[in-house]
Coordinates of C-alpha atoms and ligand atoms in Angstrom, one line a residue:
X1 CA 0.4 -10.9 -17.1
X2 CA 3.3 -8.7 -18.2
X3 CA 2.9 -5.0 -19.2
X4 CA 5.4 -3.4 -21.4
X5 CA 5.8 0.2 -22.6
X6 CA 7.0 1.0 -26.1
X7 CA 7.0 4.1 -28.3
X8 CA 5.6 4.2 -31.8
X9 CA 2.4 4.6 -33.7
X10 CA -0.4 2.2 -32.7
X11 CA -1.6 1.9 -36.4
X12 CA 1.8 0.5 -37.3
X13 CA 1.6 -2.1 -34.5
X14 CA 2.0 -5.6 -35.8
X15 CA 2.2 -7.7 -32.7
X16 CA -1.1 -9.0 -31.5
X17 CA -4.5 -7.3 -31.5
X18 CA -4.7 -3.5 -31.1
X19 CA -7.1 -2.0 -28.7
X20 CA -8.5 1.4 -29.5
X21 CA -10.6 3.7 -27.4
X22 CA -13.5 5.7 -28.8
X23 CA -15.6 8.6 -27.5
X24 CA -19.3 8.4 -27.5
X25 CA -21.2 10.3 -30.2
X26 CA -25.0 10.6 -30.8
X27 CA -25.0 8.1 -33.6
X28 CA -21.3 7.2 -34.3
X29 CA -18.3 7.6 -32.2
X30 CA -17.0 11.1 -32.8
X31 CA -13.3 10.9 -32.2
X32 CA -10.6 8.4 -31.8
X33 CA -7.6 8.6 -29.6
X34 CA -4.9 8.8 -30.8
X35 CA -5.6 10.8 -33.9
X36 CA -3.6 8.6 -36.2
X37 CA -6.6 6.2 -36.3
X38 CA -9.1 8.9 -37.1
X39 CA -7.3 9.5 -40.4
X40 CA -7.9 5.9 -41.6
X41 CA -11.0 6.4 -43.8
X42 CA -11.7 2.7 -44.4
X43 CA -11.6 2.0 -40.7
X44 CA -13.8 4.9 -39.7
X45 CA -16.4 3.8 -42.3
X46 CA -16.4 0.3 -41.0
X47 CA -16.9 1.6 -37.5
X48 CA -19.9 3.6 -38.6
X49 CA -21.4 0.6 -40.4
X50 CA -21.0 -1.6 -37.3
X51 CA -23.4 0.5 -35.3
X52 CA -20.8 1.0 -32.6
X53 CA -21.4 4.3 -30.7
X54 CA -18.6 4.5 -28.2
X55 CA -20.7 4.2 -25.1
X56 CA -18.7 3.4 -21.9
X57 CA -17.6 -0.2 -22.1
X58 CA -19.3 -0.9 -25.4
X59 CA -17.0 -3.0 -27.7
X60 CA -16.6 -4.3 -31.2
X61 CA -13.9 -6.3 -33.1
X62 CA -13.0 -4.9 -36.5
X63 CA -10.4 -5.9 -39.1
X64 CA -7.7 -3.3 -39.7
X65 CA -5.4 -4.1 -42.6
X66 CA -4.7 -7.7 -42.0
X67 CA -5.2 -7.5 -38.3
X68 CA -7.9 -7.1 -35.7
X69 CA -8.7 -4.0 -33.8
X70 CA -10.8 -4.1 -30.6
X71 CA -12.7 -0.9 -30.2
X72 CA -13.9 0.0 -26.7
X73 CA -16.1 2.9 -25.8
X74 CA -15.0 5.5 -23.3
X75 CA -18.4 7.2 -23.0
X76 CA -19.1 10.9 -23.4
X77 CA -16.3 13.4 -23.6
X78 CA -17.8 15.6 -20.9
X79 CA -17.7 12.7 -18.5
X80 CA -14.2 11.5 -19.2
X81 CA -11.9 10.9 -16.3
X82 CA -9.1 8.6 -15.1
X83 CA -11.9 6.2 -14.1
X84 CA -13.0 6.0 -17.8
X85 CA -9.6 4.7 -18.6
X86 CA -9.6 2.2 -15.7
X87 CA -12.9 0.8 -16.9
X88 CA -11.8 0.8 -20.5
X89 CA -8.7 -1.2 -19.7
X90 CA -10.7 -3.7 -17.5
X91 CA -13.3 -4.2 -20.2
X92 CA -10.7 -4.6 -22.9
X93 CA -8.5 -7.0 -21.0
X94 CA -11.4 -9.3 -20.1
X95 CA -12.6 -9.4 -23.7
X96 CA -9.2 -10.2 -25.0
X97 CA -8.8 -13.1 -22.5
X98 CA -12.2 -14.4 -23.3
X99 CA -11.4 -14.5 -27.0
X100 CA -8.1 -16.3 -26.3
X101 CA -5.8 -13.5 -27.3
X102 CA -2.3 -13.7 -25.8
X103 CA -0.8 -10.4 -26.7
X104 CA -2.3 -6.9 -27.3
X105 CA -1.3 -3.3 -27.7
X106 CA -3.1 -0.3 -26.1
X107 CA -2.4 3.3 -27.1
X108 CA -1.6 5.2 -24.0
X109 CA -4.0 8.0 -23.9
X110 CA -2.1 11.1 -23.0
X111 CA -4.6 13.8 -23.4
X112 CA -4.1 16.6 -20.7
X113 CA -7.5 15.6 -19.4
X114 CA -6.0 12.4 -18.0
X115 CA -3.3 14.1 -16.0
X116 CA 0.3 13.0 -16.3
X117 CA 1.6 10.1 -18.4
X118 CA 2.4 8.2 -15.2
X119 CA -1.2 8.6 -14.0
X120 CA -2.7 7.4 -17.3
X121 CA -0.4 4.4 -17.4
X122 CA -1.1 3.6 -13.8
X123 CA -4.9 3.6 -14.2
X124 CA -4.8 1.6 -17.4
X125 CA -2.6 -1.0 -15.8
X126 CA -4.8 -1.0 -12.7
X127 CA -7.9 -1.5 -14.8
X128 CA -6.5 -4.3 -16.9
X129 CA -4.9 -6.2 -14.0
X130 CA -7.8 -5.8 -11.6
X131 CA -10.2 -6.7 -14.4
X132 CA -8.4 -10.0 -15.0
X133 CA -8.6 -11.0 -11.3
X134 CA -10.4 -14.3 -10.6
X135 CA -10.9 -16.3 -7.5
X136 CA -10.3 -19.8 -8.8
X137 CA -8.3 -21.4 -6.1
X138 CA -11.0 -23.8 -5.0
X139 CA -12.2 -25.3 -8.2
X140 CA -10.9 -27.2 -11.2
X141 CA -10.6 -25.1 -14.3
X142 CA -11.0 -26.9 -17.6
X143 CA -7.7 -27.0 -19.5
X144 CA -8.9 -25.0 -22.5
X145 CA -9.9 -22.2 -20.1
X146 CA -6.8 -22.3 -18.0
X147 CA -4.7 -22.0 -21.2
X148 CA -6.6 -18.9 -22.2
X149 CA -4.3 -16.4 -20.6
X150 CA -3.6 -12.9 -21.7
X151 CA 0.2 -12.9 -21.4
X152 CA 1.4 -9.6 -22.5
X153 CA 0.0 -6.1 -22.9
X154 CA 2.0 -3.3 -24.5
X155 CA 1.2 0.3 -23.9
X156 CA 2.2 2.3 -26.9
X157 CA 3.2 5.9 -26.4
X158 CA 3.8 8.3 -29.2
X159 CA 7.0 9.9 -27.8
X160 CA 10.0 7.9 -26.8
X161 CA 10.6 10.5 -24.0
X162 CA 7.4 9.3 -22.3
X163 CA 8.4 5.7 -21.9
X164 CA 10.1 6.0 -18.6
X165 CA 7.3 8.0 -17.0
X166 CA 4.7 5.5 -18.2
X167 CA 6.8 2.6 -16.8
X168 CA 6.8 4.3 -13.4
X169 CA 3.0 4.4 -13.5
X170 CA 2.8 0.7 -14.6
X171 CA 5.1 -0.4 -11.8
X172 CA 3.2 1.4 -9.2
X173 CA 0.0 -0.2 -10.5
X174 CA 1.5 -3.6 -10.3
X175 CA 2.3 -3.1 -6.6
X176 CA -1.1 -1.8 -5.8
X177 CA -3.0 -4.5 -7.7
X178 CA -1.0 -7.2 -6.0
X179 CA -2.2 -5.8 -2.6
X180 CA -5.8 -5.4 -3.8
X181 CA -5.7 -9.0 -5.1
X182 CA -4.4 -10.2 -1.8
X183 CA -7.3 -8.4 0.0
X184 CA -9.8 -9.9 -2.5
X185 CA -8.4 -13.4 -2.0
X186 CA -8.8 -13.1 1.8
X187 CA -12.3 -11.8 1.4
X188 CA -13.5 -14.3 -1.2
X189 CA -12.0 -17.1 0.8
X190 CA -14.6 -19.0 2.9
X191 CA -14.6 -18.7 6.7
X192 CA -13.5 -22.3 7.3
X193 CA -10.2 -21.4 5.5
X194 CA -9.8 -17.7 6.3
X195 CA -9.9 -18.1 10.1
X196 CA -8.5 -15.5 12.6
X197 CA -5.3 -17.7 12.7
X198 CA -5.1 -17.6 8.9
X199 CA -5.2 -13.8 9.0
X200 CA -2.5 -13.7 11.7
X201 CA -0.3 -16.0 9.6
X202 CA -0.9 -13.9 6.6
X203 CA 0.3 -10.8 8.5
X204 CA 3.4 -12.7 9.6
X205 CA 4.1 -13.7 6.0
X206 CA 3.8 -10.1 4.9
X207 CA 6.1 -9.0 7.7
X208 CA 8.7 -11.6 6.8
X209 CA 8.6 -10.7 3.1
X210 CA 8.9 -7.0 3.6
X211 CA 10.8 -6.8 6.9
X212 CA 8.0 -5.4 9.0
X213 CA 7.3 -5.9 12.6
X214 CA 4.4 -8.1 13.4
X215 CA 2.9 -8.8 16.8
X216 CA 0.0 -11.2 17.4
X217 CA -1.8 -11.4 20.7
X218 CA -3.8 -14.6 20.9
X219 CA -7.1 -15.1 22.7
X220 CA -5.8 -16.3 26.0
X221 CA -3.6 -13.2 26.4
X222 CA -6.3 -10.9 25.2
X223 CA -8.4 -12.1 28.1
X224 CA -5.6 -11.4 30.6
X225 CA -4.8 -8.0 29.1
X226 CA -8.3 -6.8 29.3
X227 CA -9.3 -6.6 25.6
X228 CA -12.9 -7.0 26.8
X229 CA -14.5 -5.9 23.5
X230 CA -12.8 -8.5 21.4
X231 CA -13.1 -11.2 24.1
X232 CA -16.8 -10.7 24.4
X233 CA -17.3 -11.3 20.7
X234 CA -14.7 -14.1 20.5
X235 CA -15.7 -16.1 23.5
X236 CA -18.4 -18.0 21.6
X237 CA -16.2 -19.2 18.8
X238 CA -14.1 -22.4 18.5
X239 CA -11.5 -20.5 16.5
X240 CA -9.3 -18.4 18.9
X241 CA -9.3 -14.7 18.2
X242 CA -6.1 -13.0 17.1
X243 CA -5.2 -9.4 17.7
X244 CA -2.8 -8.5 14.9
X245 CA -0.4 -5.5 14.7
X246 CA 1.6 -5.1 11.5
X247 CA 4.0 -2.2 11.8
X248 CA 5.9 -0.7 8.8
X249 CA 8.5 1.5 10.5
X250 CA 11.1 2.9 8.2
X251 CA 14.1 4.5 9.8
X252 CA 13.1 8.0 8.7
X253 CA 9.4 8.9 8.4
X254 CA 7.3 12.0 8.1
X255 CA 4.3 10.9 10.2
X256 CA 2.6 7.9 11.7
X257 CA -0.7 6.5 10.4
X258 CA -2.7 3.9 12.3
X259 CA -5.3 1.9 10.3
X260 CA -7.7 -0.3 12.2
X261 CA -9.6 -3.1 10.4
X262 CA -12.7 -5.0 11.5
X263 CA -11.7 -8.7 11.0
X264 CA -14.8 -10.7 11.7
X265 CA -14.1 -13.8 9.6
X266 CA -17.7 -14.8 9.9
X267 CA -20.6 -12.8 11.4
X268 CA -23.5 -15.1 12.2
X269 CA -24.8 -12.5 14.5
X270 CA -24.0 -14.5 17.6
X271 CA -26.9 -15.2 20.0
X272 CA -28.8 -12.4 18.2
X273 CA -28.5 -14.6 15.2
X274 CA -29.0 -13.4 11.6
X275 CA -31.6 -14.8 9.3
X276 CA -30.4 -17.6 7.0
X277 CA -30.8 -15.8 3.7
X278 CA -27.5 -14.5 2.5
X279 CA -25.8 -15.3 5.7
X280 CA -23.0 -16.9 3.7
X281 CA -22.0 -13.5 2.6
X282 CA -20.9 -12.7 6.1
X283 CA -17.5 -14.1 5.3
X284 CA -16.8 -10.6 3.9
X285 CA -17.1 -9.1 7.4
X286 CA -13.3 -9.1 7.5
X287 CA -13.0 -6.7 4.5
X288 CA -11.7 -3.9 6.7
X289 CA -8.9 -6.2 8.0
X290 CA -8.1 -7.3 4.4
X291 CA -7.8 -3.7 3.3
X292 CA -5.5 -2.9 6.2
X293 CA -3.2 -5.9 5.3
X294 CA -3.1 -4.9 1.7
X295 CA -2.4 -1.3 2.4
X296 CA 0.5 -2.0 4.7
X297 CA 2.0 -4.4 2.2
X298 CA 1.7 -2.0 -0.7
X299 CA 3.0 1.0 1.4
X300 CA 6.1 -1.0 2.4
X301 CA 6.7 -2.0 -1.2
X302 CA 6.3 1.5 -2.4
X303 CA 8.6 2.7 0.4
X304 CA 6.2 5.4 1.5
X305 CA 7.9 7.8 4.0
X306 CA 5.5 7.1 6.8
X307 CA 5.3 4.8 9.7
X308 CA 2.1 2.7 9.2
X309 CA 0.6 0.6 11.9
X310 CA -2.1 -1.8 10.9
X311 CA -4.2 -3.0 13.8
X312 CA -6.7 -5.8 13.3
X313 CA -9.1 -7.6 15.5
X314 CA -9.7 -11.0 14.0
X315 CA -12.4 -13.2 15.3
X316 CA -15.6 -15.0 14.4
X317 CA -19.0 -13.9 15.9
X318 CA -20.7 -17.2 16.8
X319 CA -23.5 -18.4 19.0
X320 CA -22.6 -21.2 21.4
X321 CA -22.9 -22.1 25.1
X322 CA -19.9 -19.8 25.8
X323 CA -21.1 -16.9 23.6
X324 CA -21.9 -13.5 25.1
X325 CA -25.6 -12.9 25.6
X326 CA -27.9 -9.9 25.1
X327 CA -27.7 -7.9 28.3
X328 CA -24.1 -8.9 29.2
X329 CA -21.9 -6.0 30.2
X330 CA -18.3 -6.1 29.2
X331 CA -15.3 -3.9 30.1
X332 CA -13.3 -2.7 27.1
X333 CA -9.6 -2.1 27.0
X334 CA -10.2 1.6 27.6
X335 CA -11.9 0.8 30.8
X336 CA -15.3 1.9 29.5
X337 CA -18.1 -0.6 30.1
X338 CA -20.6 -1.6 27.4
X339 CA -24.0 -3.2 27.7
X340 CA -24.3 -5.6 24.8
X341 CA -28.0 -5.4 23.9
X342 CA -27.5 -7.0 20.5
X343 CA -24.6 -9.4 19.9
X344 CA -24.8 -8.7 16.1
X345 CA -23.5 -5.2 16.7
X346 CA -20.1 -6.8 17.3
X347 CA -17.9 -4.8 14.9
X348 CA -18.0 -1.7 17.2
X349 CA -17.0 -3.9 20.2
X350 CA -13.9 -5.2 18.6
X351 CA -13.0 -1.9 17.0
X352 CA -13.3 -0.1 20.3
X353 CA -10.2 -2.0 21.6
X354 CA -8.3 -1.4 18.3
X355 CA -8.9 2.4 18.5
X356 CA -7.9 2.5 22.1
X357 CA -4.8 0.5 21.3
X358 CA -3.8 2.8 18.5
X359 CA -3.3 5.7 20.9
X360 CA 0.0 4.3 22.1
X361 CA 1.6 5.0 18.7
X362 CA 0.7 8.7 18.9
X363 CA -0.5 8.7 15.3
X364 CA -1.0 11.8 13.2
X365 CA -4.3 10.2 12.2
X366 CA -6.3 7.0 12.7
X367 CA -8.6 5.6 10.2
X368 CA -10.8 2.5 10.8
X369 CA -12.3 0.5 8.0
X370 CA -15.3 -1.7 8.8
X371 CA -18.3 -3.5 7.2
X372 CA -20.1 -2.0 10.2
X373 CA -23.7 -1.5 9.4
X374 CA -26.5 -2.7 7.2
X375 CA -27.9 0.9 7.5
X376 CA -24.9 2.1 5.5
X377 CA -26.1 0.0 2.6
X378 CA -29.6 1.4 2.9
X379 CA -28.2 5.0 3.0
X380 CA -25.5 4.9 0.3
X381 CA -25.8 1.6 -1.6
X382 CA -22.7 0.2 -3.2
X383 CA -21.4 3.4 -4.7
X384 CA -20.0 5.3 -1.7
X385 CA -18.1 4.5 1.4
X386 CA -19.7 6.1 4.5
X387 CA -17.2 8.6 6.0
X388 CA -17.6 10.0 9.5
X389 CA -15.1 12.3 11.1
X390 CA -14.9 15.6 12.9
X391 CA -11.6 16.4 11.2
X392 CA -12.6 18.6 8.2
X393 CA -9.1 18.5 6.8
X394 CA -8.9 14.7 6.9
X395 CA -12.4 14.5 5.4
X396 CA -11.3 16.7 2.5
X397 CA -8.2 14.6 1.9
X398 CA -10.2 11.4 1.9
X399 CA -12.8 12.9 -0.4
X400 CA -10.0 13.9 -2.8
X401 CA -8.4 10.4 -2.7
X402 CA -11.9 8.9 -3.2
X403 CA -12.4 10.9 -6.4
X404 CA -9.0 10.0 -7.8
X405 CA -9.2 6.3 -7.0
X406 CA -13.0 6.1 -7.6
X407 CA -13.3 4.6 -4.2
X408 CA -15.6 7.5 -3.4
X409 CA -16.5 8.4 0.1
X410 CA -19.6 10.3 1.3
X411 CA -19.6 12.1 4.6
X412 CA -22.3 11.7 7.2
X413 CA -22.6 14.0 10.2
X414 CA -21.1 13.0 13.6
X415 CA -23.0 15.6 15.6
X416 CA -23.0 15.3 19.3
X417 CA -26.8 15.2 19.4
X418 CA -26.6 11.6 18.2
X419 CA -24.5 10.5 21.2
X420 CA -27.2 10.1 23.9
X421 CA -28.7 7.2 21.9
X422 CA -25.7 5.1 22.8
X423 CA -25.9 5.7 26.6
X424 CA -26.9 2.8 28.8
X425 CA -28.7 2.8 32.1
X426 CA -26.4 0.4 33.7
X427 CA -23.1 0.8 31.8
X428 CA -21.1 3.6 30.2
X429 CA -22.4 2.7 26.7
X430 CA -24.9 0.4 25.0
X431 CA -23.9 -1.2 21.7
X432 CA -27.2 -0.5 19.9
X433 CA -29.8 2.3 20.0
X434 CA -33.3 1.4 21.0
X435 CA -34.9 3.2 18.1
X436 CA -32.9 1.9 15.2
X437 CA -32.6 5.4 13.9
X438 CA -29.4 6.6 12.1
X439 CA -27.7 3.2 12.5
X440 CA -24.5 4.2 10.6
X441 CA -24.0 7.4 12.5
X442 CA -24.8 6.1 16.0
X443 CA -22.3 3.2 15.4
X444 CA -19.7 5.8 14.6
X445 CA -20.7 7.8 17.7
X446 CA -20.0 4.6 19.7
X447 CA -16.6 4.3 18.1
X448 CA -15.8 8.0 18.8
X449 CA -15.9 7.3 22.5
X450 CA -12.7 5.3 22.1
X451 CA -11.0 7.7 19.8
X452 CA -10.7 10.6 22.2
X453 CA -7.7 12.8 21.6
X454 CA -7.1 11.3 18.1
X455 CA -7.5 12.7 14.6
X456 CA -9.8 9.9 13.5
X457 CA -12.0 9.0 10.6
X458 CA -14.4 6.0 10.3
X459 CA -15.1 4.4 7.0
X460 CA -18.1 2.2 6.8
X461 CA -17.5 -0.2 3.8
X462 CA -20.5 -2.5 4.3
X463 CA -22.0 -1.5 1.0
X464 CA -18.8 -1.2 -1.0
X465 CA -16.7 -4.1 0.0
X466 CA -18.7 -6.7 -1.9
X467 CA -20.4 -6.6 -5.3
X468 CA -23.2 -8.8 -6.5
X469 CA -22.6 -8.0 -10.1
X470 CA -19.6 -7.9 -12.4
X471 CA -18.1 -4.5 -13.0
X472 CA -15.5 -3.5 -15.6
X473 CA -12.6 -4.1 -13.2
X474 CA -14.3 -5.8 -10.3
X475 CA -15.6 -9.3 -10.8
X476 CA -18.5 -10.4 -8.6
X477 CA -17.5 -10.9 -5.0
X478 CA -14.8 -9.1 -3.1
X479 CA -13.9 -5.6 -4.2
X480 CA -10.8 -5.1 -2.2
X481 CA -11.9 -1.6 -1.4
X482 CA -9.8 0.7 0.8
X483 CA -6.3 -0.2 -0.4
X484 CA -6.2 2.2 -3.3
X485 CA -7.9 4.9 -1.3
X486 CA -5.5 4.8 1.6
X487 CA -2.4 4.5 -0.6
X488 CA -3.5 7.6 -2.6
X489 CA -4.3 9.4 0.7
X490 CA -0.7 8.9 1.9
X491 CA 0.9 9.6 -1.4
X492 CA -0.6 13.0 -1.5
X493 CA -0.2 13.7 2.2
X494 CA 1.4 17.1 3.0
X495 CA 2.1 18.2 6.6
Ligands
LIG1 N1 -21.5 -7.1 9.7 C1 -22.7 -6.5 10.0 C2 -23.1 -5.3 9.1 C3 -23.3 -5.8 7.7 C4 -24.6 -6.1 7.2 C5 -22.3 -5.7 6.8 C6 -24.8 -6.5 5.9 C7 -22.5 -6.1 5.4 C8 -23.8 -6.5 5.0 C9 -22.7 -5.9 11.4 O1 -22.0 -6.6 12.3 C10 -24.2 -6.0 11.9 O2 -24.7 -7.0 12.0 N2 -24.7 -4.8 12.2 C11 -26.1 -4.7 12.6 C12 -26.1 -3.6 13.7 C13 -27.5 -3.6 14.4 C14 -27.7 -4.8 15.2 C15 -27.5 -2.3 15.2 C16 -26.9 -4.3 11.4 O3 -26.5 -3.5 10.6 O4 -28.0 -4.8 11.3
LIG2 ZN1 -23.0 -8.3 13.2
LIG3 ZN1 -20.3 -7.7 11.5

């Protein structure tokens, strides 16, 4: 779909359906944005008669002159934010497509409340484009549905002077949405297609397209080089593991970021096998890796002034005659040994090698993203990413980026009193506690052992990477979480 920006009055718009936002009132919507619409008596009466109140994502079609208006609620004024606009745009775009509309015009809401014109335009475009995302590569779509495509959206600004700025926001959104959609495609894709090799090829393709450096270390070499954490997990699988480094290295840059992604293309649990119910969902155990690939791609296209190194451990976690067994001790890349008491706690094993590997780039900060623990879903559900770090400044920056992008993070403690739970009698570390307490935090304490000397943050996305219900701009399935968060973090990075 194409997004255009034009100046003019939305009430004079003739081309396609017009989409209008309304604020929620107790009985009727109280105000319309922009004000030009509020002055239309006949229309406001019709709205009242329709029973439409303006609640968030409520919608109604109404005739206006000889055309249609799609009214979509923004919710209460006190709760208004950029996120209201994202949801509004996602809801509207999906309804328009569902009704077979090809073209529509949105007023660009430019209230101070929403920040700059560029910001409003960006979130509106994000909401609409992300809302229209579908994973339909693997099934036949009936022709009448395939033809139902929203082709063009026009954002209407009142002042001609604002067109350029709005366009800037739209262009940024297009880059970001492409990266989020790539992440979603990789996550929604089944594990027989999205294998470790597939992820490596994807990284190579991104590198080729955007002139990045890509290094892939295949399984046989990982064994020789001592990547014991990854090898332990990968040795039970028929698909060879791939260690992927995607390096965006502009000639001049302000700082280096390393992003590590858990890339378990299927987590059966290994010999400590998971129950059958919902095991199919474990294809999303590579959501961290997908976020890293999307982030590096978007950053390169946006020409961010940073060196960004994406580090991904891609492998399956399978039971087989060659799989690691409970009680096995492996030696990680750092030299630290780990007693593997539960083969289903595999994410921390592969990430330990990624974190250690990141040190060679002397990064300003390292952030890992991982669908690491079921305990994180218990603690935070699907509304917040679990954040663990000892770096208060990094935590604050991630919290701010989370608010802005609505990929919100919630910090859990990383106190040293949690560390003894991960000590083993026969090795340096054990990969699970024996009490099951504080599962999310103790997993992070394990990772911390491999992040010594780094400014490091861990993001547990187990609860947020996948959604079981449709949301205004996230259809059921992969969320693609992390890309928008990390891009925003870097865009607002000050030394
Ligand atoms: N990939 C899972 C965590 C997970 C569970 C992500 C559900 C998304 C949804 C991870 O590898 C795992 O199995 N963790 C174990 C750790 C336990 C054995 C200490 C868990 O959370 O049960
Ligand atoms: Zn697992
Ligand atoms: Zn896992």
